[in-house]
Amino acid sequence: MMKQGEHLDAEDSLREKIRQLEDLFKDLRHFDWRLRIVDDASKNNAGEYAGQIFREEYPQYCREGRVTVENVEKKEGPKGGAIIQGMHKAALRGSDIVVFTDSDNSAPLYCIGDILWAILMENYDAAIGSRALSDSIVLNRGLLRLIQSWQDTILFNWFAIRPLMPEIKEIKDTQNGFKGFRRELLLDILPKMQIRGAIFDVELIYLSKIFAQGKGVKEFGMPWIATAGVSNF
């Protein structure tokens, strides 16, 4: 994550996330949002810079506790540890539905609506966005990113998921960084998780299905727009 202006091809990630959340929830009386940034011991002080933006540009949101920055208590793996810690704290503090997404804007936050519908209206325990379904829309993906996505979806499903975790073999895209969960489910499964690395999503989906109290996990097609590979605030 870089500061604004340090990478000309990157998006204005943090402000864009807030803009999307404001737009999505502005007319909803029974829903509210919180944005939690988790800094996984970054070397460029991304969390500190995000906090500065919050304090200077969104002081009211800071006072309300609507936007917060947290540092991981202990770095655990390259990806999963920070997300697990952030989701667990959000659930402990009372968020009814917790969604995690990557720091870039490849996954538009407007798709939170799909997650809310699946969990609240269709009684799923978790809902995950997918780049691999027939109604998924994937844009701006170059050849290298296409090959990587193919590895993350088709190859990973056939050669890892199906033989090792057949219980979730119907999930086509386990690696997309856009997933939402009921609070009760997270409080149950997160203390059980062992994987903290890049494929922690697989264990997260597996436990979500095994310990589901409702209809389990729904995978839905979503728009996904590849970024330049580097994000900035």
PDB file of N, CA, C and O in Angstrom, residues 58-84:
ATOM      1  N   TYR A  58     -11.955  12.618   7.962  1.00  0.00           N
ATOM      2  CA  TYR A  58     -13.204  12.027   8.447  1.00  0.00           C
ATOM      3  C   TYR A  58     -13.263  12.082   9.972  1.00  0.00           C
ATOM      4  O   TYR A  58     -13.467  11.064  10.637  1.00  0.00           O
ATOM      5  N   PRO A  59     -13.103  13.281  10.563  1.00  0.00           N
ATOM      6  CA  PRO A  59     -13.044  13.368  12.024  1.00  0.00           C
ATOM      7  C   PRO A  59     -14.322  12.889  12.712  1.00  0.00           C
ATOM      8  O   PRO A  59     -14.254  12.297  13.792  1.00  0.00           O
ATOM      9  N   GLN A  60     -15.474  13.151  12.092  1.00  0.00           N
ATOM     10  CA  GLN A  60     -16.725  12.707  12.715  1.00  0.00           C
ATOM     11  C   GLN A  60     -16.810  11.187  12.749  1.00  0.00           C
ATOM     12  O   GLN A  60     -17.223  10.604  13.756  1.00  0.00           O
ATOM     13  N   TYR A  61     -16.398  10.546  11.665  1.00  0.00           N
ATOM     14  CA  TYR A  61     -16.399   9.089  11.637  1.00  0.00           C
ATOM     15  C   TYR A  61     -15.456   8.527  12.696  1.00  0.00           C
ATOM     16  O   TYR A  61     -15.730   7.489  13.309  1.00  0.00           O
ATOM     17  N   CYS A  62     -14.338   9.220  12.921  1.00  0.00           N
ATOM     18  CA  CYS A  62     -13.404   8.783  13.967  1.00  0.00           C
ATOM     19  C   CYS A  62     -14.058   8.869  15.339  1.00  0.00           C
ATOM     20  O   CYS A  62     -13.954   7.944  16.155  1.00  0.00           O
ATOM     21  N   ARG A  63     -14.720   9.992  15.605  1.00  0.00           N
ATOM     22  CA  ARG A  63     -15.377  10.165  16.901  1.00  0.00           C
ATOM     23  C   ARG A  63     -16.462   9.129  17.121  1.00  0.00           C
ATOM     24  O   ARG A  63     -16.675   8.652  18.248  1.00  0.00           O
ATOM     25  N   GLU A  64     -17.156   8.770  16.059  1.00  0.00           N
ATOM     26  CA  GLU A  64     -18.237   7.794  16.161  1.00  0.00           C
ATOM     27  C   GLU A  64     -17.724   6.361  16.232  1.00  0.00           C
ATOM     28  O   GLU A  64     -18.489   5.442  16.515  1.00  0.00           O
ATOM     29  N   GLY A  65     -16.443   6.176  15.963  1.00  0.00           N
ATOM     30  CA  GLY A  65     -15.905   4.826  15.900  1.00  0.00           C
ATOM     31  C   GLY A  65     -16.275   4.092  14.631  1.00  0.00           C
ATOM     32  O   GLY A  65     -16.143   2.871  14.544  1.00  0.00           O
ATOM     33  N   ARG A  66     -16.707   4.844  13.629  1.00  0.00           N
ATOM     34  CA  ARG A  66     -17.116   4.223  12.364  1.00  0.00           C
ATOM     35  C   ARG A  66     -15.915   3.772  11.547  1.00  0.00           C
ATOM     36  O   ARG A  66     -15.995   2.802  10.795  1.00  0.00           O
ATOM     37  N   VAL A  67     -14.791   4.483  11.657  1.00  0.00           N
ATOM     38  CA  VAL A  67     -13.559   4.092  10.969  1.00  0.00           C
ATOM     39  C   VAL A  67     -12.466   3.924  12.018  1.00  0.00           C
ATOM     40  O   VAL A  67     -12.292   4.776  12.893  1.00  0.00           O
ATOM     41  N   THR A  68     -11.741   2.827  11.939  1.00  0.00           N
ATOM     42  CA  THR A  68     -10.683   2.552  12.907  1.00  0.00           C
ATOM     43  C   THR A  68      -9.511   1.885  12.203  1.00  0.00           C
ATOM     44  O   THR A  68      -9.661   1.297  11.123  1.00  0.00           O
ATOM     45  N   VAL A  69      -8.350   2.002  12.808  1.00  0.00           N
ATOM     46  CA  VAL A  69      -7.146   1.319  12.338  1.00  0.00           C
ATOM     47  C   VAL A  69      -6.608   0.498  13.493  1.00  0.00           C
ATOM     48  O   VAL A  69      -6.496   0.995  14.618  1.00  0.00           O
ATOM     49  N   GLU A  70      -6.288  -0.753  13.219  1.00  0.00           N
ATOM     50  CA  GLU A  70      -5.725  -1.615  14.242  1.00  0.00           C
ATOM     51  C   GLU A  70      -4.469  -2.292  13.708  1.00  0.00           C
ATOM     52  O   GLU A  70      -4.396  -2.648  12.533  1.00  0.00           O
ATOM     53  N   ASN A  71      -3.494  -2.444  14.574  1.00  0.00           N
ATOM     54  CA  ASN A  71      -2.298  -3.192  14.244  1.00  0.00           C
ATOM     55  C   ASN A  71      -2.436  -4.604  14.793  1.00  0.00           C
ATOM     56  O   ASN A  71      -2.990  -4.791  15.880  1.00  0.00           O
ATOM     57  N   VAL A  72      -1.932  -5.569  14.058  1.00  0.00           N
ATOM     58  CA  VAL A  72      -2.022  -6.946  14.522  1.00  0.00           C
ATOM     59  C   VAL A  72      -1.223  -7.095  15.806  1.00  0.00           C
ATOM     60  O   VAL A  72      -0.173  -6.477  15.995  1.00  0.00           O
ATOM     61  N   GLU A  73      -1.741  -7.900  16.710  1.00  0.00           N
ATOM     62  CA  GLU A  73      -1.048  -8.125  17.970  1.00  0.00           C
ATOM     63  C   GLU A  73       0.240  -8.912  17.749  1.00  0.00           C
ATOM     64  O   GLU A  73       1.248  -8.691  18.407  1.00  0.00           O
ATOM     65  N   LYS A  74       0.188  -9.830  16.784  1.00  0.00           N
ATOM     66  CA  LYS A  74       1.351 -10.635  16.447  1.00  0.00           C
ATOM     67  C   LYS A  74       1.218 -11.061  14.995  1.00  0.00           C
ATOM     68  O   LYS A  74       0.195 -11.610  14.605  1.00  0.00           O
ATOM     69  N   LYS A  75       2.220 -10.775  14.186  1.00  0.00           N
ATOM     70  CA  LYS A  75       2.161 -11.128  12.772  1.00  0.00           C
ATOM     71  C   LYS A  75       2.132 -12.639  12.617  1.00  0.00           C
ATOM     72  O   LYS A  75       3.023 -13.341  13.085  1.00  0.00           O
ATOM     73  N   GLU A  76       1.084 -13.130  11.971  1.00  0.00           N
ATOM     74  CA  GLU A  76       0.916 -14.564  11.768  1.00  0.00           C
ATOM     75  C   GLU A  76       0.662 -14.827  10.287  1.00  0.00           C
ATOM     76  O   GLU A  76      -0.460 -14.706   9.812  1.00  0.00           O
ATOM     77  N   GLY A  77       1.704 -15.175   9.576  1.00  0.00           N
ATOM     78  CA  GLY A  77       1.541 -15.473   8.167  1.00  0.00           C
ATOM     79  C   GLY A  77       1.454 -14.219   7.327  1.00  0.00           C
ATOM     80  O   GLY A  77       1.310 -13.102   7.836  1.00  0.00           O
ATOM     81  N   PRO A  78       1.530 -14.380   5.999  1.00  0.00           N
ATOM     82  CA  PRO A  78       1.556 -13.228   5.103  1.00  0.00           C
ATOM     83  C   PRO A  78       0.207 -12.575   4.889  1.00  0.00           C
ATOM     84  O   PRO A  78       0.131 -11.475   4.375  1.00  0.00           O
ATOM     85  N   LYS A  79      -0.884 -13.226   5.271  1.00  0.00           N
ATOM     86  CA  LYS A  79      -2.198 -12.675   4.938  1.00  0.00           C
ATOM     87  C   LYS A  79      -3.252 -13.024   5.968  1.00  0.00           C
ATOM     88  O   LYS A  79      -3.894 -12.146   6.540  1.00  0.00           O
ATOM     89  N   GLY A  80      -3.427 -14.291   6.235  1.00  0.00           N
ATOM     90  CA  GLY A  80      -4.577 -14.747   7.005  1.00  0.00           C
ATOM     91  C   GLY A  80      -4.630 -14.249   8.432  1.00  0.00           C
ATOM     92  O   GLY A  80      -5.711 -13.974   8.957  1.00  0.00           O
ATOM     93  N   GLY A  81      -3.476 -14.117   9.090  1.00  0.00           N
ATOM     94  CA  GLY A  81      -3.471 -13.734  10.493  1.00  0.00           C
ATOM     95  C   GLY A  81      -4.147 -12.402  10.744  1.00  0.00           C
ATOM     96  O   GLY A  81      -4.949 -12.257  11.664  1.00  0.00           O
ATOM     97  N   ALA A  82      -3.833 -11.409   9.926  1.00  0.00           N
ATOM     98  CA  ALA A  82      -4.416 -10.081  10.105  1.00  0.00           C
ATOM     99  C   ALA A  82      -5.916 -10.101   9.860  1.00  0.00           C
ATOM    100  O   ALA A  82      -6.688  -9.468  10.598  1.00  0.00           O
ATOM    101  N   ILE A  83      -6.343 -10.812   8.833  1.00  0.00           N
ATOM    102  CA  ILE A  83      -7.774 -10.864   8.525  1.00  0.00           C
ATOM    103  C   ILE A  83      -8.533 -11.579   9.627  1.00  0.00           C
ATOM    104  O   ILE A  83      -9.606 -11.136  10.059  1.00  0.00           O
ATOM    105  N   ILE A  84      -7.983 -12.682  10.110  1.00  0.00           N
ATOM    106  CA  ILE A  84      -8.641 -13.426  11.185  1.00  0.00           C
ATOM    107  C   ILE A  84      -8.759 -12.563  12.442  1.00  0.00           C
ATOM    108  O   ILE A  84      -9.822 -12.508  13.078  1.00  0.00           O
TER     109      ILE A  84
END
